[in-house]
């Protein structure tokens, strides 16, 4: 009996004979699982990066569209104010010549200046040659400077024709300082960033100063504009015998002037938000006369 039982259950010579699956290398299975997990995690990171970048770009274009709309609203308000309530425009030393002053200063020192400052932040320009965008930036700033200088000429001629003193108010000091700094900024930027003979070390030295000065000039311009609007409303809305209501009663002209000031401040805040956002800064590349390589994050969107 014992012999029958012993012959029916032969002994295993090795572990592999009793467990034929034991020859499979479990370490290899573990390594394959680890590789799959790494691929999966990389895929998740890429998806997360794409979503984050898409949100950043969408946020930029929302801010940029708001910037354009606020700039247009500023121009509509300042033109409507001076054409409807201030008698229109002329260039003969009269009050109508003065009306060019707020229009040109808002157009030059605020709207064109702000749009020229955020030009490099547009993501669609990152994968292109930087030189044409430098030239466009310089051209917009030059046009803004010319409009500002013409606006100053309008107010000086108007004051001189009526024997009104110049440069006595805080508004005039701030406005003149903003325009003078703007002219210096443009000349230094032209010499430092556009002339081929300017060394790279000089550009690296000037760049942070150029950026800081640009934001400071915008702040000075906003301060000059809102102080000038308030000063003008106090001068013309005195409630005298001409039938105009006092500023304290908040007539329609005063409402429009206040709205213009609020729009200018909002425009400036949006521009400063775009300029200060690190993710919206144009990635640097070398050399400048070649096409810029778009950042890897931008390439992920195109995949």
Short mmCIF file of C-alpha atoms in Angstrom, two decimals:
data_model
loop_
_atom_site.label_atom_id
_atom_site.label_comp_id
_atom_site.label_asym_id
_atom_site.label_seq_id
_atom_site.Cartn_x
_atom_site.Cartn_y
_atom_site.Cartn_z
CA UNK A 1 0.00 0.00 0.00
CA UNK A 2 2.78 2.34 0.88
CA UNK A 3 4.50 1.50 -2.39
CA UNK A 4 1.42 2.39 -4.42
CA UNK A 5 1.07 5.71 -2.68
CA UNK A 6 4.72 6.49 -3.12
CA UNK A 7 4.63 5.72 -6.81
CA UNK A 8 1.55 7.88 -7.39
CA UNK A 9 3.20 11.01 -5.94
CA UNK A 10 6.74 11.20 -7.28
CA UNK A 11 9.12 13.54 -5.57
CA UNK A 12 10.09 16.84 -7.30
CA UNK A 13 13.71 17.06 -8.20
CA UNK A 14 13.65 20.90 -8.18
CA UNK A 15 11.36 23.76 -7.44
CA UNK A 16 10.96 24.54 -11.11
CA UNK A 17 9.59 21.05 -11.73
CA UNK A 18 6.75 21.57 -9.27
CA UNK A 19 6.24 25.25 -10.14
CA UNK A 20 6.81 25.64 -13.88
CA UNK A 21 5.99 29.38 -13.83
CA UNK A 22 8.76 30.12 -11.37
CA UNK A 23 11.28 30.68 -14.16
CA UNK A 24 9.58 33.95 -15.08
CA UNK A 25 11.68 36.87 -13.90
CA UNK A 26 9.49 38.90 -11.61
CA UNK A 27 12.02 41.73 -11.68
CA UNK A 28 11.40 42.16 -15.38
CA UNK A 29 7.68 42.45 -14.76
CA UNK A 30 8.33 45.04 -12.12
CA UNK A 31 10.61 47.04 -14.41
CA UNK A 32 8.02 47.02 -17.18
CA UNK A 33 5.36 48.25 -14.78
CA UNK A 34 7.65 51.03 -13.58
CA UNK A 35 8.37 52.11 -17.16
CA UNK A 36 4.67 52.18 -17.97
CA UNK A 37 4.00 54.29 -14.90
CA UNK A 38 6.75 56.71 -15.89
CA UNK A 39 5.33 57.05 -19.41
CA UNK A 40 1.88 57.57 -17.97
CA UNK A 41 3.12 60.22 -15.53
CA UNK A 42 5.00 62.02 -18.32
CA UNK A 43 1.84 62.00 -20.40
CA UNK A 44 -0.12 63.45 -17.51
CA UNK A 45 2.53 66.15 -17.01
CA UNK A 46 2.39 67.10 -20.68
CA UNK A 47 -1.39 67.32 -20.58
CA UNK A 48 -1.20 69.44 -17.43
CA UNK A 49 1.42 71.68 -19.06
CA UNK A 50 -0.75 72.14 -22.13
CA UNK A 51 -3.79 73.00 -20.05
CA UNK A 52 -1.80 75.45 -17.92
CA UNK A 53 -0.33 77.11 -21.01
CA UNK A 54 -3.70 77.32 -22.70
CA UNK A 55 -5.16 79.02 -19.64
CA UNK A 56 -2.23 81.46 -19.59
CA UNK A 57 -2.60 82.33 -23.28
CA UNK A 58 -6.38 82.70 -23.01
CA UNK A 59 -5.90 84.97 -20.00
CA UNK A 60 -3.41 87.08 -21.95
CA UNK A 61 -5.71 87.58 -24.91
CA UNK A 62 -8.60 88.46 -22.60
CA UNK A 63 -6.41 91.14 -20.97
CA UNK A 64 -5.13 92.30 -24.36
CA UNK A 65 -8.65 92.57 -25.78
CA UNK A 66 -9.70 94.50 -22.69
CA UNK A 67 -6.68 96.77 -23.20
CA UNK A 68 -7.72 97.51 -26.79
CA UNK A 69 -11.34 98.15 -25.81
CA UNK A 70 -10.37 100.49 -22.96
CA UNK A 71 -8.00 102.40 -25.23
CA UNK A 72 -10.74 102.85 -27.81
CA UNK A 73 -13.18 103.93 -25.10
CA UNK A 74 -10.68 106.52 -23.84
CA UNK A 75 -10.35 108.02 -27.31
CA UNK A 76 -14.12 108.09 -27.86
CA UNK A 77 -14.72 109.82 -24.53
CA UNK A 78 -12.00 112.47 -24.90
CA UNK A 79 -13.07 113.30 -28.47
CA UNK A 80 -16.75 113.43 -27.50
CA UNK A 81 -16.01 115.66 -24.53
CA UNK A 82 -14.05 118.25 -26.51
CA UNK A 83 -16.27 118.21 -29.59
CA UNK A 84 -19.67 118.35 -27.88
CA UNK A 85 -19.06 120.37 -24.71
CA UNK A 86 -15.88 122.33 -25.51
CA UNK A 87 -16.72 123.62 -28.99
CA UNK A 88 -14.67 121.41 -31.30
CA UNK A 89 -11.16 121.85 -32.66
CA UNK A 90 -9.10 124.56 -34.36
CA UNK A 91 -5.51 125.80 -34.58
CA UNK A 92 -5.82 129.56 -34.21
CA UNK A 93 -4.83 130.26 -30.62
CA UNK A 94 -8.43 130.02 -29.40
CA UNK A 95 -10.01 127.73 -26.84
CA UNK A 96 -10.70 125.29 -29.66
CA UNK A 97 -6.95 124.92 -30.18
CA UNK A 98 -6.58 124.00 -26.51
CA UNK A 99 -9.01 121.13 -27.11
CA UNK A 100 -6.33 119.37 -29.12
CA UNK A 101 -4.23 119.12 -25.96
CA UNK A 102 -6.25 116.49 -24.04
CA UNK A 103 -7.01 114.51 -27.20
CA UNK A 104 -3.39 114.29 -28.32
CA UNK A 105 -1.98 113.64 -24.86
CA UNK A 106 -4.43 110.81 -24.16
CA UNK A 107 -3.77 109.36 -27.63
CA UNK A 108 0.01 109.66 -27.38
CA UNK A 109 1.07 109.32 -23.74
CA UNK A 110 -1.57 106.74 -22.80
CA UNK A 111 -3.22 104.74 -25.60
CA UNK A 112 -0.44 104.46 -28.20
CA UNK A 113 2.23 104.28 -25.52
CA UNK A 114 0.47 101.46 -23.68
CA UNK A 115 -0.19 99.43 -26.81
CA UNK A 116 3.39 99.86 -27.95
CA UNK A 117 4.66 98.70 -24.56
CA UNK A 118 2.75 95.40 -24.64
CA UNK A 119 3.66 94.60 -28.25
CA UNK A 120 6.40 92.14 -27.28
CA UNK A 121 4.01 90.22 -25.00
CA UNK A 122 1.80 88.96 -27.84
CA UNK A 123 2.49 85.18 -28.09
CA UNK A 124 2.02 85.15 -31.86
CA UNK A 125 5.18 87.24 -32.22
CA UNK A 126 7.41 84.89 -30.24
CA UNK A 127 8.23 82.50 -33.06
CA UNK A 128 9.17 85.25 -35.49
CA UNK A 129 12.16 87.45 -36.17
CA UNK A 130 12.37 90.05 -33.42
CA UNK A 131 13.82 92.86 -35.55
CA UNK A 132 10.56 93.80 -37.36
CA UNK A 133 8.76 93.91 -34.03
CA UNK A 134 11.51 96.11 -32.62
CA UNK A 135 11.01 98.50 -35.53
CA UNK A 136 7.23 98.46 -35.04
CA UNK A 137 7.69 99.10 -31.31
CA UNK A 138 10.01 102.03 -32.04
CA UNK A 139 7.63 103.42 -34.68
CA UNK A 140 4.61 103.28 -32.36
CA UNK A 141 6.57 104.97 -29.61
CA UNK A 142 7.85 107.65 -31.99
CA UNK A 143 4.30 108.35 -33.17
CA UNK A 144 3.16 108.56 -29.55
CA UNK A 145 6.00 110.99 -28.78
CA UNK A 146 5.15 113.18 -31.79
CA UNK A 147 1.48 113.37 -30.75
CA UNK A 148 2.54 114.30 -27.22
CA UNK A 149 4.81 117.09 -28.43
CA UNK A 150 2.09 118.46 -30.72
CA UNK A 151 -0.30 118.33 -27.77
CA UNK A 152 2.12 120.41 -25.72
CA UNK A 153 2.47 122.90 -28.56
CA UNK A 154 -1.32 123.24 -28.68
CA UNK A 155 -1.61 124.19 -25.02
CA UNK A 156 1.41 126.54 -25.05
CA UNK A 157 0.13 128.41 -28.14
CA UNK A 158 -3.35 128.67 -26.66
CA UNK A 159 -2.05 130.00 -23.35
CA UNK A 160 0.33 132.47 -25.00
CA UNK A 161 -2.44 133.85 -27.24
CA UNK A 162 -4.53 134.62 -24.14
CA UNK A 163 -1.63 135.65 -21.88
CA UNK A 164 -2.28 132.72 -19.56
CA UNK A 165 0.76 131.64 -17.49
CA UNK A 166 2.39 128.32 -18.37
CA UNK A 167 3.79 125.60 -16.16
CA UNK A 168 2.36 126.79 -12.86
CA UNK A 169 0.26 123.76 -11.91
CA UNK A 170 1.27 120.33 -10.67
CA UNK A 171 -0.51 118.85 -13.69
CA UNK A 172 1.77 120.74 -16.08
CA UNK A 173 4.90 119.72 -14.18
CA UNK A 174 3.99 116.03 -14.23
CA UNK A 175 2.96 116.13 -17.89
CA UNK A 176 6.13 117.90 -19.00
CA UNK A 177 8.27 115.51 -16.96
CA UNK A 178 6.52 112.49 -18.51
CA UNK A 179 7.06 113.83 -22.04
CA UNK A 180 10.72 114.70 -21.39
CA UNK A 181 11.43 111.27 -19.91
CA UNK A 182 9.59 109.70 -22.83
CA UNK A 183 11.85 111.50 -25.31
CA UNK A 184 14.97 110.41 -23.41
CA UNK A 185 13.66 106.86 -23.19
CA UNK A 186 13.02 106.67 -26.91
CA UNK A 187 16.45 108.10 -27.83
CA UNK A 188 18.32 105.77 -25.46
CA UNK A 189 16.28 102.78 -26.62
CA UNK A 190 16.95 103.63 -30.24
CA UNK A 191 20.69 103.89 -29.64
CA UNK A 192 20.94 100.89 -27.34
CA UNK A 193 18.68 98.33 -29.00
CA UNK A 194 18.40 99.20 -32.69
CA UNK A 195 21.82 100.46 -33.73
CA UNK A 196 23.94 97.53 -34.98
CA UNK A 197 27.06 98.93 -33.35
CA UNK A 198 25.63 98.80 -29.82
CA UNK A 199 27.37 96.03 -27.82
CA UNK A 200 25.45 93.15 -26.24
CA UNK A 201 26.77 94.09 -22.79
CA UNK A 202 25.19 97.54 -23.15
CA UNK A 203 21.85 95.99 -24.11
CA UNK A 204 21.90 93.71 -21.08
CA UNK A 205 22.66 96.72 -18.89
CA UNK A 206 19.94 98.88 -20.42
CA UNK A 207 17.14 96.32 -20.62
CA UNK A 208 15.98 96.33 -16.94
CA UNK A 209 16.31 100.12 -16.80
CA UNK A 210 14.37 100.45 -20.06
CA UNK A 211 11.56 98.25 -18.75
CA UNK A 212 11.37 100.03 -15.39
CA UNK A 213 11.45 103.46 -16.99
CA UNK A 214 8.70 102.46 -19.41
CA UNK A 215 6.34 101.57 -16.58
CA UNK A 216 7.26 104.73 -14.66
CA UNK A 217 6.51 106.94 -17.68
CA UNK A 218 3.11 105.29 -18.05
CA UNK A 219 2.31 105.98 -14.40
CA UNK A 220 3.37 109.63 -14.79
CA UNK A 221 1.24 109.94 -17.93
CA UNK A 222 -1.82 108.58 -16.13
CA UNK A 223 -1.26 110.96 -13.22
CA UNK A 224 -0.90 113.89 -15.63
CA UNK A 225 -4.06 112.97 -17.53
CA UNK A 226 -6.37 112.50 -14.55
CA UNK A 227 -5.06 115.64 -12.84
CA UNK A 228 -5.53 117.58 -16.09
CA UNK A 229 -9.10 116.33 -16.49
CA UNK A 230 -9.94 117.35 -12.94
CA UNK A 231 -8.26 120.73 -13.36
CA UNK A 232 -10.15 121.44 -16.59
CA UNK A 233 -13.50 120.49 -15.06
CA UNK A 234 -12.88 122.79 -12.10
CA UNK A 235 -12.04 125.66 -14.48
CA UNK A 236 -15.05 125.35 -16.81
CA UNK A 237 -17.76 124.16 -14.40
CA UNK A 238 -18.03 127.07 -11.99
CA UNK A 239 -21.76 127.68 -12.23
CA UNK A 240 -21.38 131.28 -13.46
CA UNK A 241 -23.72 133.48 -15.46
CA UNK A 242 -23.04 131.57 -18.69
CA UNK A 243 -25.48 128.93 -17.55
CA UNK A 244 -23.05 126.11 -16.81
CA UNK A 245 -23.72 124.03 -13.74
CA UNK A 246 -21.09 123.79 -11.01
CA UNK A 247 -18.89 120.73 -10.82
CA UNK A 248 -20.43 119.82 -7.47
CA UNK A 249 -23.81 119.22 -9.14
CA UNK A 250 -22.19 116.61 -11.40
CA UNK A 251 -23.60 117.73 -14.77
CA UNK A 252 -23.25 115.43 -17.81
CA UNK A 253 -19.92 116.97 -18.80
CA UNK A 254 -18.53 116.24 -15.35
CA UNK A 255 -19.79 112.67 -15.52
CA UNK A 256 -18.10 112.15 -18.88
CA UNK A 257 -14.85 113.66 -17.62
CA UNK A 258 -14.87 111.45 -14.53
CA UNK A 259 -15.63 108.38 -16.65
CA UNK A 260 -12.70 109.29 -18.90
CA UNK A 261 -10.41 109.43 -15.90
CA UNK A 262 -11.61 106.04 -14.66
CA UNK A 263 -11.09 104.52 -18.12
CA UNK A 264 -7.54 105.88 -18.29
CA UNK A 265 -6.71 104.40 -14.89
CA UNK A 266 -8.24 101.03 -15.87
CA UNK A 267 -6.30 101.04 -19.14
CA UNK A 268 -3.05 101.71 -17.29
CA UNK A 269 -3.70 98.95 -14.77
CA UNK A 270 -4.32 96.40 -17.53
CA UNK A 271 -1.13 97.45 -19.34
CA UNK A 272 0.90 97.17 -16.13
CA UNK A 273 -0.65 93.76 -15.46
CA UNK A 274 0.44 92.54 -18.89
CA UNK A 275 3.94 93.96 -18.45
CA UNK A 276 4.45 92.48 -14.98
CA UNK A 277 3.17 88.96 -15.72
CA UNK A 278 6.25 86.73 -15.99
CA UNK A 279 4.64 84.02 -18.13
CA UNK A 280 3.72 86.61 -20.78
CA UNK A 281 7.27 87.86 -21.29
CA UNK A 282 8.85 87.12 -24.64
CA UNK A 283 11.47 84.34 -24.34
CA UNK A 284 14.96 85.55 -25.17
CA UNK A 285 16.86 83.92 -28.02
CA UNK A 286 20.16 84.38 -29.86
CA UNK A 287 21.08 85.65 -32.36
CA UNK A 288 18.52 88.41 -32.78
CA UNK A 289 18.70 88.49 -36.57
CA UNK A 290 17.42 84.92 -36.78
CA UNK A 291 14.00 83.50 -36.13
CA UNK A 292 13.23 82.97 -32.49
CA UNK A 293 12.77 79.45 -31.25
CA UNK A 294 9.42 79.13 -29.58
CA UNK A 295 9.48 77.77 -26.07
CA UNK A 296 8.78 74.12 -25.54
CA UNK A 297 5.54 75.01 -23.86
CA UNK A 298 4.28 76.67 -27.04
CA UNK A 299 5.32 73.65 -29.06
CA UNK A 300 3.23 71.41 -26.83
CA UNK A 301 0.11 73.28 -27.91
CA UNK A 302 0.81 72.65 -31.58
CA UNK A 303 1.18 68.90 -31.03
#
